[in-house]
Coordinates of C-alpha atoms in Angstrom, one line a residue:
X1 CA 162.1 -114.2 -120.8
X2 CA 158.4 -114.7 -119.4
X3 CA 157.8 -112.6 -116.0
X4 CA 155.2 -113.5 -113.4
X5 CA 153.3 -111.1 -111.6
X6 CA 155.8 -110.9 -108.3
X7 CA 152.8 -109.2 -106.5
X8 CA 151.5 -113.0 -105.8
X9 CA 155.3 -114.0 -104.7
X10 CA 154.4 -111.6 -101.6
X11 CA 151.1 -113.5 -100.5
X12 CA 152.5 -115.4 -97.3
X13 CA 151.9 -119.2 -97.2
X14 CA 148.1 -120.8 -99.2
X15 CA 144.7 -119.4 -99.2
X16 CA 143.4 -120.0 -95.3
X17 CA 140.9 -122.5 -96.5
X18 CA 142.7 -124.3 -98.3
X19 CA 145.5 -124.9 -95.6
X20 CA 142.8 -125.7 -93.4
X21 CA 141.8 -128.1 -95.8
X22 CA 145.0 -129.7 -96.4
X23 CA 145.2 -130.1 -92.5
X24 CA 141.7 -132.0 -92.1
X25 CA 142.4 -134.3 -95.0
X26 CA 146.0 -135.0 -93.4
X27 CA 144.3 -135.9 -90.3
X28 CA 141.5 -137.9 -91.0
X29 CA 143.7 -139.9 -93.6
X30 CA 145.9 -141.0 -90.6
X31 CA 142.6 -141.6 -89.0
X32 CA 139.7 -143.3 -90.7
X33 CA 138.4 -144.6 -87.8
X34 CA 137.5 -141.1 -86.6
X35 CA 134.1 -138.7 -87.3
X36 CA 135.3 -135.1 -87.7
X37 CA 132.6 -132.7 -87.8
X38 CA 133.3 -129.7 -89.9
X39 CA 132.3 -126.0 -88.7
X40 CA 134.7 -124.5 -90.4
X41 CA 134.2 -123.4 -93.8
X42 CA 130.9 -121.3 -94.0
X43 CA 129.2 -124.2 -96.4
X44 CA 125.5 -124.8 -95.9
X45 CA 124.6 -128.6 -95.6
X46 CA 120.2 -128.7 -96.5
X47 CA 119.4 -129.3 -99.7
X48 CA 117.9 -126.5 -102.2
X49 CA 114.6 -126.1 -101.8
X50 CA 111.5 -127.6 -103.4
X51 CA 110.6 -124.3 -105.1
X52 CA 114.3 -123.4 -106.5
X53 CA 114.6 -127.1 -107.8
X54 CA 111.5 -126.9 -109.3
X55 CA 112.3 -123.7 -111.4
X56 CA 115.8 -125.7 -112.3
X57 CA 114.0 -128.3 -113.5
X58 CA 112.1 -125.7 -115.6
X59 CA 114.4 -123.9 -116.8
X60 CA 116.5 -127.4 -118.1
X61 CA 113.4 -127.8 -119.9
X62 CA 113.6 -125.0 -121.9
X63 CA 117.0 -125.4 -122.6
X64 CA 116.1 -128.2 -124.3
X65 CA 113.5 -126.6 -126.9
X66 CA 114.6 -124.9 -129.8
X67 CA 112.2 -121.7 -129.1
X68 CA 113.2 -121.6 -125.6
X69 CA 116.6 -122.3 -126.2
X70 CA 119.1 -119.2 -124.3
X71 CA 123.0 -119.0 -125.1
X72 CA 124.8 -116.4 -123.4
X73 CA 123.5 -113.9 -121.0
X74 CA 123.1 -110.6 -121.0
X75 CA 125.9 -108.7 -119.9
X76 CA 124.3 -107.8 -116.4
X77 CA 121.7 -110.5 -116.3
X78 CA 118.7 -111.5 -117.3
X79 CA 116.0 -109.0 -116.8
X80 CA 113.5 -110.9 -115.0
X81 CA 116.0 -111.4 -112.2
X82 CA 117.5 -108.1 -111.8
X83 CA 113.9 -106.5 -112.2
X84 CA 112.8 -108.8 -108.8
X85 CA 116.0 -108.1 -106.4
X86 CA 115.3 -104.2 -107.5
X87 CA 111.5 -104.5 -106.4
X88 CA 112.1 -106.7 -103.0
X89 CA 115.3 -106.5 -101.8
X90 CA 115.2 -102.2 -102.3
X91 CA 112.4 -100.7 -103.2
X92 CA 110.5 -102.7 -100.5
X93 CA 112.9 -101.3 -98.2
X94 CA 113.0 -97.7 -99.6
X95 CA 115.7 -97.9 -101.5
X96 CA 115.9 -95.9 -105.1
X97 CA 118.0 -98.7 -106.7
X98 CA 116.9 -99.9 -110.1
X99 CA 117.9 -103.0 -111.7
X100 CA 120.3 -101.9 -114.5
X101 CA 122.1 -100.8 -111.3
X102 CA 122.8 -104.6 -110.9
X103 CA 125.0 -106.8 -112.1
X104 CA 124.1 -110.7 -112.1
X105 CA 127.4 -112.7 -111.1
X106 CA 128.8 -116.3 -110.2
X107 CA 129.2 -115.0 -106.2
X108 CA 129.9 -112.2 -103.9
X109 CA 133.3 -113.6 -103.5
X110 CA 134.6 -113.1 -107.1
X111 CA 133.0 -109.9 -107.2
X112 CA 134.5 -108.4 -104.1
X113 CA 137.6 -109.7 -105.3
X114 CA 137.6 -108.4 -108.9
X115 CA 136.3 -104.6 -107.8
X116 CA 139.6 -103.5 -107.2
X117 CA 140.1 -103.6 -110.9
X118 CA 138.4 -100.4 -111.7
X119 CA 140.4 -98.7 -109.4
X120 CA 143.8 -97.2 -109.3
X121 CA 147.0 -98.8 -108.6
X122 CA 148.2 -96.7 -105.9
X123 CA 144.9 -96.1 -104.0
X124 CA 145.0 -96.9 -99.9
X125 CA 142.6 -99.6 -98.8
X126 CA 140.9 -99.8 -95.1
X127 CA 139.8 -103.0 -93.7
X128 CA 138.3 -104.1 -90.6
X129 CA 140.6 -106.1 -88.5
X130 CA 139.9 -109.3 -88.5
X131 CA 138.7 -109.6 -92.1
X132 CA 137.5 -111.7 -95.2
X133 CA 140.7 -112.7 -96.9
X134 CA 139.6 -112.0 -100.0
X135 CA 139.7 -107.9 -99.4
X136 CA 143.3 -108.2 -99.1
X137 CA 144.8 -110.8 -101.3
X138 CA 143.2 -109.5 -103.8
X139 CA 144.9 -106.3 -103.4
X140 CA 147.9 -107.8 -102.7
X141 CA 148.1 -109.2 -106.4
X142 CA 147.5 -106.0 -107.7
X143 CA 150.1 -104.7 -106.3
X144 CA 148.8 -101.8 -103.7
X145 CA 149.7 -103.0 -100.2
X146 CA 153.1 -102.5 -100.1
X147 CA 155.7 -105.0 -98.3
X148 CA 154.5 -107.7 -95.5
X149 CA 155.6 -107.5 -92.1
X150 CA 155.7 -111.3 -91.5
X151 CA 155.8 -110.3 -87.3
X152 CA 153.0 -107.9 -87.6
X153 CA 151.1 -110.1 -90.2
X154 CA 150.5 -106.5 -91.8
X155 CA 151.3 -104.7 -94.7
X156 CA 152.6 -101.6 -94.8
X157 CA 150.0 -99.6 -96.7
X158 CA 147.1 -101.4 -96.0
X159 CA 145.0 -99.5 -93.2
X160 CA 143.9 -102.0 -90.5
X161 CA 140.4 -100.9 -88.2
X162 CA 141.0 -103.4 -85.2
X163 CA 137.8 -105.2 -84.4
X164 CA 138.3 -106.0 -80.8
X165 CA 136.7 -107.2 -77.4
X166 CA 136.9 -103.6 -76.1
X167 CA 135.4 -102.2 -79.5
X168 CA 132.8 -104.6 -79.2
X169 CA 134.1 -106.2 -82.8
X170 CA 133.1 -102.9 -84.0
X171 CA 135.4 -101.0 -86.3
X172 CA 136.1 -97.0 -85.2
X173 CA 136.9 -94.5 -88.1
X174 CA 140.4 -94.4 -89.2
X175 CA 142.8 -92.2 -88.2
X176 CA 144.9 -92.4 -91.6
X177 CA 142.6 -91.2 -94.9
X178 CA 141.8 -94.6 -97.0
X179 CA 140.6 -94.3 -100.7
X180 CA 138.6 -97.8 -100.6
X181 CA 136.7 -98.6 -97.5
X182 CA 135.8 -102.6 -96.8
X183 CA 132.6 -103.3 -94.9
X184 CA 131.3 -106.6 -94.6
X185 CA 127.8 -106.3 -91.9
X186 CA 126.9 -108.6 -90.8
X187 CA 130.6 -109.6 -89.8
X188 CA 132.8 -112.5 -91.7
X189 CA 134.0 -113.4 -89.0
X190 CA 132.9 -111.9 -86.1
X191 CA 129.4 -112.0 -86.5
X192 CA 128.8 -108.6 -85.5
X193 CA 126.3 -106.3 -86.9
X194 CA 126.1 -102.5 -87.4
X195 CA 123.1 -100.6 -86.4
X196 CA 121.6 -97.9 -89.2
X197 CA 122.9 -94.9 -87.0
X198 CA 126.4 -96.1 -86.6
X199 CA 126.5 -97.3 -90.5
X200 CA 125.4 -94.0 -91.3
X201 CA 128.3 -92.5 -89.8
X202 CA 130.4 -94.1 -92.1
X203 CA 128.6 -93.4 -95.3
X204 CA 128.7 -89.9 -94.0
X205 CA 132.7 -90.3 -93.6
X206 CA 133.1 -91.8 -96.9
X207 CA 131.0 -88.9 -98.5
X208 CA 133.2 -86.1 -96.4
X209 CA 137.0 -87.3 -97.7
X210 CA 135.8 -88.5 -101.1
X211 CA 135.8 -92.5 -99.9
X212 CA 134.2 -95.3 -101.7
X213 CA 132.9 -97.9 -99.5
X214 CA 132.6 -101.5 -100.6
X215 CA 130.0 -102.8 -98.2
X216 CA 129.7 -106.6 -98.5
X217 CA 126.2 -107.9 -97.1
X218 CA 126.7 -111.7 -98.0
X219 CA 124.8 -112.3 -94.7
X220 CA 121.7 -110.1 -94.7
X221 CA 119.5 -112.7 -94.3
X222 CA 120.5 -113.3 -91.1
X223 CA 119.3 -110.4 -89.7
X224 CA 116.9 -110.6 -86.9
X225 CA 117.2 -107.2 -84.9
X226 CA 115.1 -103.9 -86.2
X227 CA 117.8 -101.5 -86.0
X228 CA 120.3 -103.3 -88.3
X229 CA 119.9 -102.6 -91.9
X230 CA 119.9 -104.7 -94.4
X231 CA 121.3 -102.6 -97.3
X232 CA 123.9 -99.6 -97.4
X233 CA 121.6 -97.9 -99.3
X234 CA 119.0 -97.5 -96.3
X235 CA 121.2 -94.7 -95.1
X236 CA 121.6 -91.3 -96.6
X237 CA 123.8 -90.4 -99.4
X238 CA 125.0 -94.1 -100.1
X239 CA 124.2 -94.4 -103.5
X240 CA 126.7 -91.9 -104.4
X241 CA 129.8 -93.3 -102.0
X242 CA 128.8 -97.0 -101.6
X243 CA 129.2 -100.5 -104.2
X244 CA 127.4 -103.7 -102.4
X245 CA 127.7 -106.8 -102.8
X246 CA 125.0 -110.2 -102.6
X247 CA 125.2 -113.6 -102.5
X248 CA 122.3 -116.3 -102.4
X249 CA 125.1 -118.9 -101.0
X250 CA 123.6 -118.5 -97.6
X251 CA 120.3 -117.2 -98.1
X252 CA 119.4 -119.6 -100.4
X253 CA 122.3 -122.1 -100.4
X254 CA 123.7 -121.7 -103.5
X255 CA 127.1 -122.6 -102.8
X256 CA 127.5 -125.5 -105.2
X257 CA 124.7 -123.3 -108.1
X258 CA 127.1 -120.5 -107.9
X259 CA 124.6 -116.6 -108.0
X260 CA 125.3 -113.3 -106.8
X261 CA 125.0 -109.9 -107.7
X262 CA 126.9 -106.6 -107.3
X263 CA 124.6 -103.2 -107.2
X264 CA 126.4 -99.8 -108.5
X265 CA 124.5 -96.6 -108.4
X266 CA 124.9 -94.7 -111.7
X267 CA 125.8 -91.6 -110.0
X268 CA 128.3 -93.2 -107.9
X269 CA 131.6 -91.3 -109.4
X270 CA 135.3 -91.1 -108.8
X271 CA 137.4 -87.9 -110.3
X272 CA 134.1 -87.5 -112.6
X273 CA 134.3 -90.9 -114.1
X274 CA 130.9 -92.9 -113.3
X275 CA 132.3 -96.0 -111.6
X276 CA 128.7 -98.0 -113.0
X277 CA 130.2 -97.7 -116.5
X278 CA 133.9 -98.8 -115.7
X279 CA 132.2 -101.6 -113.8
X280 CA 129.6 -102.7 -117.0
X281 CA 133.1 -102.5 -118.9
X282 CA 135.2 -105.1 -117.0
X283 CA 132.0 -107.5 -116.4
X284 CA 131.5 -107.3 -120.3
X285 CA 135.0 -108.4 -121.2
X286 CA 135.6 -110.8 -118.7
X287 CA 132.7 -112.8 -117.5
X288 CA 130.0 -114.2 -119.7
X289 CA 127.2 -114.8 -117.3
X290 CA 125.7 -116.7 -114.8
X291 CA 123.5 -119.8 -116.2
X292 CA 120.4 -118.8 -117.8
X293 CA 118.8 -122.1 -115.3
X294 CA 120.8 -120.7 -112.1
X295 CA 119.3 -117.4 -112.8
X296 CA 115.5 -118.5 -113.0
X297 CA 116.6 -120.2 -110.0
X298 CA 117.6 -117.6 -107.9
X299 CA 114.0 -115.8 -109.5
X300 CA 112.5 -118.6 -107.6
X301 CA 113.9 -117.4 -104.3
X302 CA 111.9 -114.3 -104.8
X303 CA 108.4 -116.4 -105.1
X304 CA 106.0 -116.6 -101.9
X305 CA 106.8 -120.5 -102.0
X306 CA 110.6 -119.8 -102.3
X307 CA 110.4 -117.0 -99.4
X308 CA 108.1 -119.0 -97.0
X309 CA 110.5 -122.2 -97.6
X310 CA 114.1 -120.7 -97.2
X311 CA 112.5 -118.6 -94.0
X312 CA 112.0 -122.3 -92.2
X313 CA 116.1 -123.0 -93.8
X314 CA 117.5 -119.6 -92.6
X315 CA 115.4 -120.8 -88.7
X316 CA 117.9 -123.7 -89.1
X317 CA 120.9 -122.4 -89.3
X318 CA 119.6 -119.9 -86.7
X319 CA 119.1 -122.8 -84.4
X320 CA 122.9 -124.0 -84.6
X321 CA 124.0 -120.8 -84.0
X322 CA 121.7 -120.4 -81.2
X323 CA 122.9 -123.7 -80.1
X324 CA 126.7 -123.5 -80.5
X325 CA 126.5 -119.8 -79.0
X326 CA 124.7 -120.7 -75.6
X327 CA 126.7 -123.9 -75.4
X328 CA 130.1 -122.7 -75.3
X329 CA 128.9 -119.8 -73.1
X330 CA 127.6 -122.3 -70.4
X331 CA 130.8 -123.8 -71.0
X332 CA 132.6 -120.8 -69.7
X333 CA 134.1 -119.8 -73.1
X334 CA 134.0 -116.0 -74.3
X335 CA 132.0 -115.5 -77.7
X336 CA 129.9 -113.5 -79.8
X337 CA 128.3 -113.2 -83.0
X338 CA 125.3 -115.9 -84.1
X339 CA 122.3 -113.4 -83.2
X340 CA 122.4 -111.6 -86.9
X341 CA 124.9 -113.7 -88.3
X342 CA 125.7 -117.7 -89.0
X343 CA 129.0 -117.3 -87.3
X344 CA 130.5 -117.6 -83.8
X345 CA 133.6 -115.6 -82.7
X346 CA 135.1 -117.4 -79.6
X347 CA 137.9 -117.0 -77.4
X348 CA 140.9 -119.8 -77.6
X349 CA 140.8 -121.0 -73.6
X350 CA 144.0 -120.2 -71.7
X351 CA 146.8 -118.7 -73.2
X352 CA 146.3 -120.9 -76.5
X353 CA 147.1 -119.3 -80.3
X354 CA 144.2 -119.8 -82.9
X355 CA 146.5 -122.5 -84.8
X356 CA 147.1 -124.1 -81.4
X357 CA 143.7 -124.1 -80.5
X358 CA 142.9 -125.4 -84.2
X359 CA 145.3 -128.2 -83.7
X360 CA 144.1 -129.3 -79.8
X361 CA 140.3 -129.2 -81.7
X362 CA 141.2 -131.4 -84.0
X363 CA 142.8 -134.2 -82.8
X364 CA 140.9 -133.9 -79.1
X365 CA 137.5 -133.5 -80.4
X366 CA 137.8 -134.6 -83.8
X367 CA 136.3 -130.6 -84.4
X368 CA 137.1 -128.2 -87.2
X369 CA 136.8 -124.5 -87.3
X370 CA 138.3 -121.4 -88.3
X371 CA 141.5 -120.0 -86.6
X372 CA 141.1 -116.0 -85.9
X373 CA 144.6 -115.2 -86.9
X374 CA 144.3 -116.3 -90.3
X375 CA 141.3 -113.4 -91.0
X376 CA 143.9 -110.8 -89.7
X377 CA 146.4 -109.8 -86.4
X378 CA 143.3 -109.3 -84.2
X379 CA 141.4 -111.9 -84.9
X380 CA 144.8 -114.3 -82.5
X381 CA 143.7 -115.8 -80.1
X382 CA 140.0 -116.1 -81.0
X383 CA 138.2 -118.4 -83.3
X384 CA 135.4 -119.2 -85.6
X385 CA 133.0 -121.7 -85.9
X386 CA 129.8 -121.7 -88.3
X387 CA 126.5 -122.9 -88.2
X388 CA 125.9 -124.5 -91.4
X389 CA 126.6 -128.1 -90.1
X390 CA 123.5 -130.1 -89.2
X391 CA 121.5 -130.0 -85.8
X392 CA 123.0 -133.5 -85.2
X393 CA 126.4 -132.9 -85.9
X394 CA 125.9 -128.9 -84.5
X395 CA 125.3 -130.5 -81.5
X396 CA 127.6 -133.3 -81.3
X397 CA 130.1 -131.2 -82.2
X398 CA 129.3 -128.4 -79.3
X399 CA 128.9 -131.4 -76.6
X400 CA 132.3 -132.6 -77.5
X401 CA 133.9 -129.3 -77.0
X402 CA 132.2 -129.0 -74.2
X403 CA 133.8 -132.4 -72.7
X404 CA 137.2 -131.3 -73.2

């Protein structure tokens, strides 16, 4: 008789966006009548730019030529792409990565997902507290976080770093000795962001028990104070404790193209085994590429056109955040986040549960975000919102919270 993998029997309840989902739709089909604005889901709303269409156009073109014709990829990517992220997004910043140290893939969010793979079964995890779902349930399936305490929401060999109010959303070093170390600066969802010292600290942690530290920088771009980095590898010793991970969803808003890489320092080894080469193995056998025209236009993003013209989109979503963060705090609500970041970690008013508060937004002021709880136990009673809706609707949306 077939058996399924009873590791995804143990996930409790859907994938958070996709119950939030099911919960909008529900809503506005009783509802038609009604506007809901949507700041939930971290999906960018302006258009590619004119140089990244452009080098689609291109490279559609050339698909359509014979002698220009491209099939698959090459297993990490295309040269020409990998040879620019090396130049501007490391080298430029002094770090010694080199571009067959990256790996071109469909998204930061399958990668971070599938880099457990190429690590044992029965290796601890640490994860900030509230947290990217992803670092988990992916775990979960594989079978290395023990049994789920449905009154905790915790599982029992899963190491939790609580990102509080009091911490200032900032995770401490843990007290029980992790294998696998989740980072995600700046914060999904809090917003917050590490400075180089306090960073450094971890890498140096990492390096002293023999850690690996899978630091996701999805939101880099966001960056707007000096002492955050923008890379793991800015710090000392990184490249031989530290995987990161990149996405041009938000930098470049390439939600709906699909492009990301992962970067993997060759001399980055656990028990002797080079973790580059286990990595090259398992993106050879089960991925075949990004799109030859996605990759020419993520290249694009790298151009002076491309760079001076997703600068003005980044100031956008800047300008939400701005916008939703100084709003809400006029409005005597508690939050944090949107200075280095596209998100907005607020309090729930009163004694209100994230859900709750999820619900009363909803049908009150036609409003959707994210609830806290469902990125982890600390992250009740507190709730997300992005700014990746448009200045209209940012504001609308803000003014009707505002009113309630």
């Amino acid at each position: 008789m077939v058996q399924v993998n009873e590791n995804y029997l143990k996930l409790p309840g859907s994938y958070l966006f996709s119950t939030i989902g099911k919960k909008v739709s529900a809503y506005s089909a009783a509802h038609p009548d009604r506007k809901v604005i949507r700041l939930g889901i971290g999906d960018v709303t302006l258009p590619l730019v004119p140089a990244v269409i452009e080098a689609l156009h291109s490279a559609v073109d050339e698909m359509g030529r014979a002698e220009s014709f491209r099939g698959y990829a090459p297993d990490l990517g295309y040269e020409f792409l990998r040879e620019i992220i090396a130049r501007q997004d490391y080298q430029a910043r002094g770090c010694g990565i080199s571009a067959d140290e990256i790996f071109i893939s469909d998204g930061a969010k399958c990668d971070t997902g599938n880099i457990q793979e190429i690590f044992g079964p029965n290796i601890r995890i640490a994860v900030c507290d509230p947290v990217y779902p992803v670092y988990v349930d992916s775990n979960v399936m594989a079978g290395r976080t023990g049994s789920y305490d449905r009154e905790s929401e915790t599982w029992s060999n899963v190491i939790y770093m609580p990102c509080t109010e009091e911490n200032q959303f900032m995770p401490g070093l843990p007290k029980e000795t992790p294998d696998l170390i989740y980072l995600c600066f700046p914060n999904n969802p809090t917003g917050a962001a590490v400075t180089k010292p306090k960073l450094q600290e971890w890498v140096d942690y990492a390096m002293k028990i023999g850690a690996v530290i899978l630091y996701d920088a999805a939101y880099e771009a966001y960056i707007q104070e000096d002492d955050v980095p923008h890379s793991i590898y800015e710090c000392r010793g990184a490249r031989s404790c530290a995987i990161e991970f990149r996405s041009f969803s938000k930098n470049a808003g390439f939600t709906g193209l699909r492009l990301g890489f992962t970067v993997v320092p060759k001399e980055l080894k656990c028990g002797g085994v080079a973790l580059h080469a286990l990595w090259a193995r398992r993106h050879g056998t089960k991925y075949n590429g990004a799109p030859y025209i996605v990759q020419r236009a993520g290249e694009a993003v790298y151009s002076p056109a491309g760079k001076a013209q997703l600068q003005e989109q980044i100031a956008y979503y800047r300008k939400n955040a701005a916008y939703i963060f100084n709003g809400l705090k006029e409005a005597g609500y508690t939050v944090s986040g949107g200075v280095n970041s596209p998100y907005i970690w607020m309090k729930t008013p009163g004694r209100m549960t994230s859900w709750e508060f999820f619900d009363y937004l909803l049908e009150k002021g036609n409003v959707v975000g994210t609830p806290g709880s469902g990125f982890g136990p600390s992250g009740e009673r507190y709730f997300r919102l992005t700014a990746f809706g448009s200045y209209e609707n940012t504001v609308e949306a803000v003014d009707r919270i505002k009113a309630l």
